[in-house]
Amino acid sequence: MEETDREAVATAVQRVAGMLQRPDQLDKVEQYRRREARKKASVEARLKAAIQSQLDGVRTGLSQLHNALGDVKDIQRSLGDVSKDWRQSINTIENLKDVKDAVVQHSQLAAAVENLKNIFSVPEIVQEAHNLIERAELLQAHRKLMDLECSRDDLMYEQYRMDVKNTHDMNLIRNYFGEVQNLSEELAKQLWMVLQRSLLTVRRDPTMVVSVVRIIEREEKIDRRMLDRKKQTGFIPPGRPKKWKEKMFEVLEGTVSTRIEGSQSDTRESDKMWLVRLLEITRKYVQDDLIVIKNLMIQCFPPNYDILNKFFTLYHKALSVRIEELASEDLEANEIVSLLTWVLNTYKSAEMMGHPELTSEMDVNSMGPLLPKEVVDQLLSKYIQIFTSNITGWLRKALETDKKDWKKDTEPEADQDGYYQTTLPAIVFQMFEQNLQVAAQIDEIFKQEVLRLCLKQMTSFLIRYREEAIAYKEDHMRDRQHPQCYVQYMIAIINNCQTFKESIRSLKKKYSKTEFDENDAAIDSTLDSVAKDGCVYLLDEVFMDLEQHLNELMTRKWLTGSNAVDTICVTIEDYFNDFAKIKKPYNKEMTFEAHRRVVIEYIKAVMQKRISFKNPDERKEGAERMIKEAEQFKFLFRKLSAGLGEDTDRLCDTIVALAEVFKLTDPTLLYLEVSTLVSKYPDIREDHVLALLAVRGDANREMKQTIIETLNQNKPLSTVNIKPVFRDIVVPTMTVNKLLK
């Protein structure tokens, strides 16, 4: 308490010090004192009021507790009096047993009197109800039925209350009202019949459906009332609960199932398109039915039935069962695609469950899948197996058809640019396109899988294509007269490779998200191999015709004025009139390879020492002829390479470089000329130099050895950028041995 006083004093001192910081504030001391006095009086008044309020509350509480104690004592005395009266009245209650029995009997008789009219008129009422059912007046018939059941149930209940063990009287009542149960069953059959035809009935006479629903609702209320009474008394009338609402949905489910199952009218034997027709009929039936339910049927049922959702569920369930049955059959590839396309795309589209009139009431995406994922995967796997087998057969058949065309006596067709081609690429890629379009109808992942499979099969097919091209060439080489259009069809085979490449790129651009993968590399490599092999086969054909004229090069006949090179150029140009129909880039490669082979054959003729010049005049004449013929080759291949951008001079300059070795008149400068030649063509070997010196004819053994030794000591480094010319040219062994002598 003292500490609190000290804190209060310290706070007051601090506050006063704050108010009297300046001299002019001393004039207001009296004013400050009065203001603080007023505040103190106000606080004290509030404290007194609060304490008084608390005291009043305590006083009131004590008073209420005192009153409650008195009330409890009064209740205790009253309970004692009641207990005393109850003990005294036990004997009196037992003496009233006869009165009780009389009351029960009176109640039973009252029930009998109340239902007396129905009791004596049971047969007539039953007959009237039958007649009403026949006239489809179901509500009136049900009213009769309810009256009869009510009379029966009341009588049985009163009998049950009076003597639960008296089965004789209970059976007597049950038997007397026996036709009532039959009447109930007959009415139920009529109700189920109306429900089975409800989709038709609701269009023609919706009041009939409304009547059925009202009857079922009445029975549901009676069922609930009877079940509640059973909980209280243990009595339940015969035939209760009827559960007609539950039965109604069973009937509707059966109706929907029958509707779905009854849509198939064709089989595979009678119609190849049976499944497509079946799915389309099913789609139309389901869509039409649900629209009718949404526009008409929904108005015939209470909102709590949620009838549209119920029908959605029933149709979904029935369709799922039916589709699984179809999926378990031995379906063909096109049938699998039709089924999966319908299940994965059509089913939830605007053409069926996602119809605009239905989506406003029902979220189609809330429904589960029509087919389990494992069943879909099984169907996709089966389709892939069938497709793999089919595509292998299709490709084999297409290749066999194309091979027959290769043997024709007429030239192959040309495209709009004049390039020879066959129908094979178009057939193959039309086949791929059709299957990819089908796969795209299912989903993106499956489309990619089919594309991958197509490209994989394409790789295997191209290997067979290459083998057949080789066999085609070998058959021709056994008899070059047949087939007559060998060159043209080999050109078509080469062009097909480029067409295949373009078609694959087009296919991937259209159906794939990836531009390049391992399959593409393998396919491109195989196609390039087939095309390059074809180019080689065609050049083999050319050089077989040129063999005789190539053999004349660098011979005495050549030196004395042979026209072998003229014939070679004319023959090559004639062949290249056909070769011009080879597509890029293979036409460029073809021209370059022909140019290279001509030069190589010419150099081979030099290296085979078919001639040895006897004097300077012969060397000069031979060198000039070589230079002239090199110019002829340049002119020819410049003409053939027009527009292809190929430099034709370097290869022909090799012939000119060899001619310069022969043209040299001073033998002492021969080493320098040979050195120049070797520096230009680092791939030239020792045996090549010896062969050149042998053809020149004036180099003795000592000079040869000196040149070779010097060249070996100063051998130039090979240049990567210079393509080898002499590397593959072999000098005959006999010639080399003679050169070393």
mmCIF file of N, CA and C in Angstrom, residues 10 124 211 401-402 513 521 595 614 719:
data_model
loop_
_atom_site.group_PDB
_atom_site.id
_atom_site.type_symbol
_atom_site.label_atom_id
_atom_site.label_comp_id
_atom_site.label_asym_id
_atom_site.label_seq_id
_atom_site.Cartn_x
_atom_site.Cartn_y
_atom_site.Cartn_z
ATOM 1 N N ALA A 10 4.664 10.307 -6.772
ATOM 2 C CA ALA A 10 5.655 10.572 -7.824
ATOM 3 C C ALA A 10 4.969 10.985 -9.116
ATOM 4 N N GLU A 124 -67.227 -56.035 -54.733
ATOM 5 C CA GLU A 124 -67.658 -55.011 -55.676
ATOM 6 C C GLU A 124 -66.576 -53.947 -55.878
ATOM 7 N N SER A 211 -49.733 -39.178 -62.974
ATOM 8 C CA SER A 211 -50.595 -40.035 -62.147
ATOM 9 C C SER A 211 -49.787 -41.146 -61.498
ATOM 10 N N THR A 401 3.912 -54.304 -105.727
ATOM 11 C CA THR A 401 3.248 -53.635 -106.857
ATOM 12 C C THR A 401 4.223 -52.714 -107.578
ATOM 13 N N ASP A 402 5.036 -51.988 -106.808
ATOM 14 C CA ASP A 402 6.008 -51.075 -107.415
ATOM 15 C C ASP A 402 7.063 -51.858 -108.203
ATOM 16 N N LYS A 513 4.925 -32.826 -82.638
ATOM 17 C CA LYS A 513 5.427 -31.614 -82.008
ATOM 18 C C LYS A 513 6.957 -31.547 -82.073
ATOM 19 N N ALA A 521 16.732 -39.651 -88.325
ATOM 20 C CA ALA A 521 18.129 -39.804 -88.739
ATOM 21 C C ALA A 521 18.343 -41.131 -89.449
ATOM 22 N N HIS A 595 31.532 -36.656 -113.284
ATOM 23 C CA HIS A 595 32.734 -35.882 -113.608
ATOM 24 C C HIS A 595 33.972 -36.514 -112.972
ATOM 25 N N LYS A 614 57.950 -41.917 -127.391
ATOM 26 C CA LYS A 614 59.288 -42.263 -127.905
ATOM 27 C C LYS A 614 60.170 -41.048 -128.091
ATOM 28 N N THR A 719 46.758 -31.763 -97.209
ATOM 29 C CA THR A 719 45.846 -30.654 -96.910
ATOM 30 C C THR A 719 44.428 -31.184 -96.807
#
